[in-house]
Amino acid sequence: KQDKQKQDKQKQDKQKQEQEKQEEPNEPTAQLESEQNTDPQQLQDGDLPPNTVTLSTAAAIGATDEPTTVPPSPQTPEESTIDLSRARGPCSGDPCPLPPMNANATANSNATTPFRLCRNSRGICGAGPAYCNALSTWTPFCHDCSVDSPNGCPTFGCDDCRADSQRCVGNRNGINPIDDDACDACAAGQTYWPCDVKGSEGCWCWDTALPRVEPSPPSGLPLAEDYAIHDADADAIGRGVCGRDDDQDVLFSPRAFELLAPRASPPFTYRGFCEAVDDYNSRHAEKAFLMGPRERRLDELAAFLGSASHDTDAFRTSREYLACGDRVERTLERRRELGGGGGGDDKIDDDEETEWYCMPCAPDHYDYTTQTCALSMLDNDQSYYGYCQPFTAPPDGCPCDYVKEVESSGPLEGRMRANDIFFGRGSIHLSHNFNYIRASTTMTGSEDTFCAHPELLATVESWAW
């Protein structure tokens, strides 16, 4: 009887709240106008101005320039659909698709993959104010295979490749890559090559509803019991690996990082490492530092950090010294038309872009103390041909060519544009154009990301790690 009375009271309160809500002015529209009047340049990553639209409010807003109105909310979250071709979010700039208001919402027929999360300017995926602001961009590559795919994260082998959205494909990142067409028959029961190739060199089952990410080599160890799936909490990062100094179960604490790398400099930060762990583990069944017993996981973590510390000079540089230790920064001014309503009222945006220029150096001419080069390898009209196989084209390698100095005289004499060279960058000094394109596809879902801007691996924290 008490339960029945409690339910009746809750129902009455809900009806009263709905009635009061209908009598109020359109609050989400006012919030949107407030957000639009905020200068995006004043926003820092992770911050939002007061009264900013929430994800559920923004999801209902169209991308037209007409006065905005918010349509009635759907009766159930499962019925929510979003026109990704017209949606505009709280981020500034060009129209960008929005994630569904809940995990069960489906995208319309114009999109191949639902947008569930947002990538912020640091390259990290997530939901909520810490990720969705004026510095953010929406991306279909933000996903968690254990959550977003009914088939779970992919592993090698095609024995269980049965769903309509699944296809048996080859491993592009293997030592001896196998063509996708050769793997097609494996899902139908073929037992000879390439279906009999075991481990990380064989075929695997790709859920085509998600971006393609090759599985990582299997260890044969079980997933740690204390692993928790990364949720939307911006402060809960590095699940199962990172945490507070006073938590005895944490594998790698902030204090441990300070002891390991007291002179570390960006992009090598503790937060960047933890975000990279989540980013990697959200797309792989074989989780980094989370397979097997605790001692085994500590061994793997120590091996990685030891190798990374060696490659980065104790986490002090994200670029190879001889290729780009002696470098200068230049700020380029760019102007672009934003467009307008016609009649000569087009807007012009004055933008600044920073470029790095490197002086490639032979070991005998480089001073590691001052980080300077006495003689550029580009002197006397010489070409620099390191880390480039010029006859390799996508998808086998990023387009590249031999480069010459930017200027024969002046401040950039003997220097080359950093974004033109695929020298060692990041925690493991990723090198060569044929490795950059594979990393770009696996980490960002696009070949173009690192092929066009390899410096992202030296500047974006999670990608550098």
Coordinates of C-alpha atoms in Angstrom, one line a residue:
K1 CA 0.0 0.0 0.0
Q2 CA 2.9 2.4 0.8
D3 CA 4.5 1.6 -2.5
K4 CA 1.3 2.4 -4.3
Q5 CA 1.0 5.7 -2.5
K6 CA 4.6 6.5 -3.4
Q7 CA 4.1 5.7 -7.1
D8 CA 1.0 7.9 -7.2
K9 CA 2.8 10.8 -5.6
Q10 CA 5.7 10.5 -8.1
K11 CA 3.3 10.5 -11.0
Q12 CA 1.6 13.6 -9.7
D13 CA 4.9 15.4 -9.3
K14 CA 6.0 14.5 -12.8
Q15 CA 2.8 15.8 -14.3
K16 CA 3.2 19.0 -12.4
Q17 CA 6.8 19.5 -13.6
E18 CA 5.7 18.9 -17.2
Q19 CA 2.9 21.4 -16.9
E20 CA 5.3 24.0 -15.4
K21 CA 7.8 23.3 -18.2
Q22 CA 5.2 23.9 -20.9
E23 CA 4.4 27.4 -19.4
E24 CA 8.1 28.5 -19.4
P25 CA 9.8 30.2 -22.4
N26 CA 12.0 28.3 -24.7
E27 CA 15.0 28.0 -22.4
P28 CA 17.3 25.9 -24.7
T29 CA 17.0 28.6 -27.5
A30 CA 18.1 31.3 -25.0
Q31 CA 21.0 29.1 -24.0
L32 CA 22.1 28.7 -27.6
E33 CA 22.0 32.4 -28.2
S34 CA 24.1 33.0 -25.0
E35 CA 26.7 30.4 -26.2
Q36 CA 26.8 31.9 -29.7
N37 CA 27.6 35.4 -28.2
T38 CA 30.6 34.0 -26.4
D39 CA 34.0 34.5 -28.0
P40 CA 35.4 31.0 -28.8
Q41 CA 39.0 32.3 -28.4
Q42 CA 38.3 32.9 -24.7
L43 CA 37.4 29.2 -24.2
Q44 CA 40.0 26.9 -22.9
D45 CA 39.8 23.2 -23.6
G46 CA 37.5 21.6 -21.1
D47 CA 35.6 24.9 -20.3
L48 CA 32.2 26.1 -21.4
P49 CA 30.6 29.5 -20.9
P50 CA 27.6 29.8 -18.6
N51 CA 24.2 28.5 -19.9
T52 CA 25.9 26.5 -22.7
V53 CA 23.6 24.1 -24.5
T54 CA 23.9 20.5 -23.4
L55 CA 24.4 17.6 -25.7
S56 CA 20.7 16.6 -25.6
T57 CA 19.7 20.2 -26.4
A58 CA 22.2 20.7 -29.2
A59 CA 21.3 17.4 -30.8
A60 CA 17.9 18.8 -31.6
I61 CA 19.2 22.0 -33.2
G62 CA 19.5 22.3 -37.0
A63 CA 22.3 23.8 -38.9
T64 CA 20.4 26.5 -40.7
D65 CA 21.0 30.3 -40.2
E66 CA 17.4 30.9 -39.5
P67 CA 16.1 31.5 -35.9
T68 CA 16.5 28.3 -34.0
T69 CA 13.6 26.4 -32.5
V70 CA 13.8 23.2 -30.6
P71 CA 11.4 20.4 -31.6
P72 CA 9.5 18.4 -29.0
S73 CA 11.5 15.7 -27.3
P74 CA 10.9 12.2 -28.4
Q75 CA 8.7 10.0 -26.2
T76 CA 11.5 7.5 -25.7
P77 CA 15.3 7.8 -26.0
E78 CA 15.3 4.7 -28.3
E79 CA 13.3 6.6 -30.9
S80 CA 15.8 9.5 -31.1
T81 CA 17.3 10.1 -34.5
I82 CA 19.6 12.9 -35.7
D83 CA 20.1 14.4 -39.1
L84 CA 23.9 14.3 -39.1
S85 CA 24.1 16.2 -42.4
R86 CA 22.4 19.3 -40.8
A87 CA 23.2 19.1 -37.1
R88 CA 25.3 21.8 -35.4
G89 CA 26.9 21.5 -32.0
P90 CA 28.2 23.8 -29.4
C91 CA 31.6 23.9 -31.2
S92 CA 32.3 26.9 -33.3
G93 CA 33.2 27.0 -37.0
D94 CA 31.8 24.8 -39.7
P95 CA 28.7 22.7 -39.1
C96 CA 29.7 19.4 -37.4
P97 CA 27.7 16.2 -36.7
L98 CA 26.5 15.5 -33.3
P99 CA 26.4 12.3 -31.2
P100 CA 23.1 10.7 -30.4
M101 CA 21.5 11.7 -27.1
N102 CA 22.0 8.2 -25.8
A103 CA 23.8 5.0 -26.8
N104 CA 20.7 3.4 -28.2
A105 CA 19.9 6.3 -30.6
T106 CA 20.6 5.5 -34.2
A107 CA 21.9 7.7 -37.0
N108 CA 19.9 8.4 -40.1
S109 CA 20.5 6.7 -43.4
N110 CA 22.9 9.5 -44.6
A111 CA 25.6 8.3 -42.2
T112 CA 27.4 5.0 -42.1
T113 CA 28.5 5.2 -38.5
P114 CA 26.6 6.8 -35.5
F115 CA 28.5 9.7 -33.8
R116 CA 28.6 8.8 -30.1
L117 CA 31.5 10.8 -28.8
C118 CA 33.5 14.0 -29.5
R119 CA 37.2 14.5 -30.0
N120 CA 38.6 17.6 -28.2
S121 CA 41.6 19.7 -29.3
R122 CA 43.9 17.4 -27.4
G123 CA 42.8 14.5 -29.6
I124 CA 40.9 12.7 -26.9
C125 CA 37.4 11.2 -27.3
G126 CA 34.6 11.6 -24.8
A127 CA 31.3 13.2 -24.0
G128 CA 30.3 16.2 -21.9
P129 CA 31.7 19.7 -21.3
A130 CA 35.3 18.5 -21.0
Y131 CA 35.2 17.4 -24.6
C132 CA 32.4 19.3 -26.3
N133 CA 33.3 23.0 -26.6
A134 CA 34.5 25.6 -29.0
L135 CA 37.8 23.8 -29.6
S136 CA 36.2 20.4 -30.3
T137 CA 35.5 18.5 -33.5
W138 CA 33.0 15.7 -33.9
T139 CA 34.4 12.5 -35.3
P140 CA 33.0 9.0 -36.1
F141 CA 36.3 7.5 -35.0
C142 CA 35.5 8.0 -31.3
H143 CA 34.1 4.6 -30.3
D144 CA 34.5 1.8 -27.9
C145 CA 34.4 -1.6 -29.6
S146 CA 33.3 -3.4 -26.5
V147 CA 30.3 -1.1 -26.2
D148 CA 29.5 0.0 -29.7
S149 CA 29.7 -3.3 -31.4
P150 CA 27.3 -6.2 -30.5
N151 CA 30.2 -8.5 -31.6
G152 CA 32.7 -7.0 -29.2
C153 CA 36.3 -6.0 -30.0
P154 CA 37.8 -7.8 -32.9
T155 CA 40.3 -10.6 -32.5
F156 CA 42.3 -12.7 -35.1
G157 CA 40.5 -15.6 -36.8
C158 CA 37.1 -15.7 -38.6
D159 CA 35.5 -18.7 -37.1
D160 CA 32.8 -16.5 -35.4
C161 CA 32.4 -14.1 -38.4
R162 CA 28.7 -14.6 -39.0
A163 CA 26.8 -11.3 -38.6
D164 CA 25.6 -9.4 -41.6
S165 CA 27.8 -6.5 -40.8
Q166 CA 30.9 -8.6 -40.3
R167 CA 33.6 -9.4 -43.0
C168 CA 36.7 -11.5 -42.8
V169 CA 39.6 -9.4 -43.9
G170 CA 43.4 -9.4 -43.8
N171 CA 45.8 -7.7 -41.4
R172 CA 47.2 -4.7 -43.1
N173 CA 49.8 -4.2 -40.3
G174 CA 51.2 -7.7 -40.5
I175 CA 54.8 -8.4 -41.6
N176 CA 53.3 -10.2 -44.6
P177 CA 50.0 -8.4 -45.3
I178 CA 47.1 -10.5 -46.6
D179 CA 44.6 -9.1 -49.1
D180 CA 41.0 -8.8 -47.9
D181 CA 39.7 -10.8 -50.9
A182 CA 41.9 -13.8 -49.9
C183 CA 40.3 -13.9 -46.5
D184 CA 36.7 -13.8 -47.7
A185 CA 36.4 -17.6 -47.9
C186 CA 37.6 -18.2 -44.4
A187 CA 34.2 -17.1 -42.9
A188 CA 32.6 -19.8 -45.1
G189 CA 34.7 -22.6 -43.6
Q190 CA 37.8 -22.7 -45.8
T191 CA 40.7 -24.3 -43.9
Y192 CA 43.7 -23.8 -46.1
W193 CA 45.8 -20.6 -46.7
P194 CA 45.3 -18.0 -45.6
C195 CA 42.7 -19.3 -43.2
D196 CA 45.2 -21.6 -41.5
V197 CA 47.6 -18.7 -40.6
K198 CA 47.5 -18.4 -36.9
G199 CA 48.1 -15.4 -34.7
S200 CA 48.6 -11.8 -35.7
E201 CA 49.6 -12.6 -39.3
G202 CA 46.2 -14.1 -40.2
C203 CA 42.8 -12.9 -41.1
W204 CA 40.3 -11.3 -38.7
C205 CA 36.7 -10.4 -38.4
W206 CA 35.9 -6.7 -39.0
D207 CA 32.5 -5.3 -37.9
T208 CA 31.9 -2.9 -40.8
A209 CA 29.6 -0.8 -38.7
L210 CA 32.7 0.6 -37.0
P211 CA 35.8 2.2 -38.3
R212 CA 38.5 -0.4 -39.3
V213 CA 41.1 -1.0 -36.7
E214 CA 43.4 -4.0 -36.9
P215 CA 43.6 -6.1 -33.8
S216 CA 46.8 -6.1 -31.7
P217 CA 48.9 -9.2 -31.4
P218 CA 47.3 -11.6 -28.9
S219 CA 49.2 -12.4 -25.7
G220 CA 47.0 -15.4 -24.7
L221 CA 46.5 -13.9 -21.3
P222 CA 43.1 -13.0 -19.7
L223 CA 41.9 -9.5 -19.2
A224 CA 42.6 -8.2 -15.7
E225 CA 39.6 -8.5 -13.3
D226 CA 39.8 -5.0 -12.0
Y227 CA 39.5 -3.4 -15.5
A228 CA 36.5 -1.1 -15.9
I229 CA 35.3 0.2 -19.2
H230 CA 36.1 3.9 -19.7
D231 CA 33.0 6.0 -19.2
A232 CA 32.1 9.6 -20.0
D233 CA 33.7 11.0 -16.8
A234 CA 36.5 13.3 -18.0
D235 CA 38.4 12.8 -14.7
A236 CA 38.3 9.0 -14.9
I237 CA 41.2 8.3 -17.3
G238 CA 43.6 5.5 -17.7
R239 CA 41.2 2.9 -16.3
G240 CA 43.0 0.0 -14.7
V241 CA 46.4 1.7 -15.1
C242 CA 46.3 5.3 -13.8
G243 CA 44.9 6.7 -10.6
R244 CA 45.7 8.6 -7.4
D245 CA 48.9 8.4 -5.5
D246 CA 47.2 7.0 -2.4
D247 CA 45.5 4.1 -4.3
Q248 CA 47.6 1.0 -3.8
D249 CA 46.0 -0.8 -6.7
V250 CA 47.2 1.8 -9.3
L251 CA 49.9 0.5 -11.7
F252 CA 51.3 3.9 -12.5
S253 CA 50.6 6.9 -10.3
P254 CA 51.3 10.6 -10.9
R255 CA 54.1 10.4 -8.3
A256 CA 55.7 7.5 -10.1
F257 CA 55.7 9.5 -13.3
E258 CA 57.4 12.4 -11.5
L259 CA 60.1 10.1 -10.2
L260 CA 60.6 8.5 -13.6
A261 CA 60.6 11.7 -15.6
P262 CA 61.4 14.7 -13.4
R263 CA 62.3 16.8 -16.5
A264 CA 59.5 15.7 -18.8
S265 CA 58.0 18.3 -21.1
P266 CA 54.9 18.4 -23.2
P267 CA 53.6 16.5 -25.0
F268 CA 54.8 13.9 -22.5
T269 CA 52.5 14.5 -19.5
Y270 CA 50.9 12.1 -17.1
R271 CA 47.4 13.0 -18.2
G272 CA 48.4 12.5 -21.8
F273 CA 49.7 9.0 -21.0
C274 CA 46.5 8.0 -19.2
E275 CA 44.3 9.4 -22.0
A276 CA 46.4 7.4 -24.6
V277 CA 45.8 4.2 -22.6
D278 CA 42.1 4.7 -22.8
D279 CA 42.2 5.7 -26.4
Y280 CA 44.1 2.5 -27.4
N281 CA 42.1 0.2 -25.1
S282 CA 38.8 1.4 -26.4
R283 CA 39.6 -0.1 -29.8
H284 CA 41.4 -3.3 -29.0
A285 CA 40.5 -6.6 -27.3
E286 CA 44.1 -7.0 -26.2
K287 CA 44.3 -4.1 -23.7
A288 CA 47.6 -2.3 -23.0
F289 CA 49.0 -3.1 -19.5
L290 CA 45.8 -4.9 -18.6
M291 CA 46.4 -8.5 -19.6
G292 CA 47.3 -11.2 -17.1
P293 CA 48.4 -11.0 -13.4
R294 CA 49.6 -7.8 -11.8
E295 CA 53.3 -8.6 -12.0
R296 CA 53.0 -9.4 -15.7
R297 CA 51.3 -6.1 -16.3
L298 CA 54.0 -4.2 -14.3
D299 CA 56.7 -5.9 -16.5
E300 CA 54.9 -4.7 -19.7
L301 CA 54.5 -1.2 -18.3
A302 CA 58.2 -1.0 -17.3
A303 CA 59.3 -2.3 -20.6
F304 CA 57.3 0.3 -22.5
L305 CA 58.3 3.2 -20.3
G306 CA 62.0 2.2 -20.4
S307 CA 62.0 2.1 -24.2
A308 CA 60.1 5.3 -24.5
S309 CA 62.4 7.1 -22.0
H310 CA 65.4 6.1 -24.1
D311 CA 63.8 7.3 -27.4
T312 CA 62.7 10.6 -26.0
D313 CA 65.8 11.5 -23.9
A314 CA 63.9 10.9 -20.6
F315 CA 60.7 12.4 -22.1
R316 CA 62.3 15.7 -22.9
T317 CA 61.8 15.6 -26.7
S318 CA 59.2 14.3 -29.0
R319 CA 61.3 14.7 -32.1
E320 CA 64.5 13.0 -33.3
Y321 CA 67.5 15.2 -32.5
L322 CA 69.5 14.8 -35.7
A323 CA 66.6 15.3 -37.9
C324 CA 64.9 18.2 -36.0
G325 CA 66.8 19.0 -32.8
D326 CA 67.9 22.3 -34.3
R327 CA 64.6 23.9 -35.2
V328 CA 62.9 27.3 -35.3
E329 CA 59.3 28.3 -35.2
R330 CA 57.5 30.7 -37.6
T331 CA 54.0 32.0 -37.3
L332 CA 52.2 32.3 -40.6
E333 CA 49.2 34.6 -41.1
R334 CA 46.4 33.2 -43.2
R335 CA 43.1 34.7 -44.3
R336 CA 40.0 32.7 -45.2
E337 CA 36.5 33.7 -46.2
L338 CA 33.8 32.5 -43.9
G339 CA 31.0 33.3 -46.2
G340 CA 27.9 35.3 -45.5
G341 CA 24.4 36.2 -46.6
G342 CA 25.5 37.7 -49.9
G343 CA 25.5 41.4 -50.9
G344 CA 29.2 41.8 -50.1
D345 CA 28.8 41.0 -46.4
D346 CA 31.2 38.0 -46.5
K347 CA 33.3 37.7 -43.4
I348 CA 37.1 37.4 -43.3
D349 CA 38.9 35.4 -40.6
D350 CA 42.5 36.3 -39.9
D351 CA 44.1 33.2 -38.7
E352 CA 47.6 32.3 -37.5
E353 CA 49.4 29.0 -38.0
T354 CA 52.6 27.9 -36.4
E355 CA 55.2 26.0 -38.5
W356 CA 58.4 24.3 -37.4
Y357 CA 61.5 24.3 -39.6
C358 CA 64.3 21.8 -39.0
M359 CA 67.9 21.7 -39.8
P360 CA 68.9 18.1 -40.6
C361 CA 72.4 17.3 -39.2
A362 CA 75.0 14.6 -39.4
P363 CA 76.2 13.3 -36.0
D364 CA 79.7 14.9 -36.3
H365 CA 78.1 18.4 -36.7
Y366 CA 75.5 18.2 -34.0
D367 CA 76.0 19.7 -30.5
Y368 CA 73.8 17.8 -28.1
T369 CA 74.4 20.4 -25.3
T370 CA 73.2 23.4 -27.2
Q371 CA 70.9 21.5 -29.6
T372 CA 72.5 23.2 -32.6
C373 CA 73.8 22.0 -35.9
A374 CA 77.1 23.4 -37.3
L375 CA 76.5 22.3 -40.9
S376 CA 73.1 21.5 -42.5
M377 CA 72.7 18.4 -44.6
L378 CA 70.9 20.7 -47.1
D379 CA 73.8 23.0 -47.7
N380 CA 75.0 23.4 -51.3
D381 CA 71.6 22.6 -52.7
Q382 CA 71.7 19.0 -51.3
S383 CA 68.5 17.0 -50.9
Y384 CA 67.3 15.3 -47.8
Y385 CA 66.0 11.8 -48.5
G386 CA 65.7 10.3 -45.0
Y387 CA 62.6 8.3 -44.0
C388 CA 60.9 8.5 -47.4
Q389 CA 60.3 5.8 -50.0
P390 CA 59.1 8.1 -52.8
F391 CA 57.7 5.4 -54.9
T392 CA 55.4 4.2 -52.1
A393 CA 51.8 5.4 -52.5
P394 CA 48.7 5.1 -50.3
P395 CA 47.6 2.8 -48.8
D396 CA 51.2 1.4 -48.5
G397 CA 52.8 4.7 -47.5
C398 CA 52.3 8.5 -47.2
P399 CA 53.1 10.5 -50.3
C400 CA 56.6 11.9 -50.0
D401 CA 59.6 13.1 -51.9
Y402 CA 63.2 14.3 -51.4
V403 CA 63.2 17.8 -49.9
K404 CA 65.5 20.8 -50.2
E405 CA 66.1 23.8 -48.0
V406 CA 63.2 26.3 -47.8
E407 CA 65.5 29.3 -48.4
S408 CA 69.0 29.5 -49.8
S409 CA 69.6 32.6 -47.7
G410 CA 67.9 34.2 -44.8
P411 CA 66.6 32.9 -41.4
L412 CA 65.4 29.6 -42.9
E413 CA 68.6 28.8 -44.8
G414 CA 69.5 25.2 -44.5
R415 CA 66.1 24.3 -43.0
M416 CA 63.2 22.1 -44.2
R417 CA 59.6 22.2 -43.2
A418 CA 59.0 19.7 -40.4
N419 CA 55.6 18.5 -41.8
D420 CA 57.4 17.4 -45.0
I421 CA 59.5 14.7 -43.3
F422 CA 58.6 11.5 -41.6
F423 CA 61.4 11.4 -39.0
G424 CA 61.1 9.8 -35.6
R425 CA 58.4 11.3 -33.4
G426 CA 56.5 10.4 -30.3
S427 CA 57.2 8.0 -27.5
I428 CA 58.6 5.2 -29.8
H429 CA 59.9 7.5 -32.5
L430 CA 57.6 6.4 -35.2
S431 CA 59.6 6.8 -38.5
H432 CA 59.2 6.4 -42.3
N433 CA 56.2 7.2 -44.5
F434 CA 55.1 3.6 -44.6
N435 CA 54.7 3.5 -40.9
Y436 CA 53.1 6.9 -40.5
I437 CA 50.2 5.9 -42.8
R438 CA 49.4 2.7 -40.8
A439 CA 49.6 4.7 -37.5
S440 CA 47.3 7.3 -39.0
T441 CA 44.6 4.8 -40.0
T442 CA 44.8 2.9 -36.8
M443 CA 44.8 5.9 -34.4
T444 CA 42.6 8.4 -36.3
G445 CA 40.6 6.4 -38.8
S446 CA 42.1 8.4 -41.8
E447 CA 45.3 8.1 -43.8
D448 CA 45.4 11.8 -44.2
T449 CA 45.8 12.8 -40.6
F450 CA 49.5 12.0 -40.1
C451 CA 50.4 12.0 -43.8
A452 CA 49.4 15.6 -44.1
H453 CA 50.4 16.7 -40.6
P454 CA 53.1 14.4 -39.1
E455 CA 53.9 17.0 -36.5
L456 CA 50.6 16.0 -34.7
L457 CA 52.5 13.1 -33.4
A458 CA 55.0 15.5 -31.7
T459 CA 52.4 17.9 -30.3
V460 CA 49.1 16.1 -29.4
E461 CA 49.7 14.4 -26.1
S462 CA 47.7 11.2 -26.5
W463 CA 49.0 10.6 -30.0
A464 CA 52.6 11.3 -28.9
W465 CA 52.3 8.7 -26.2

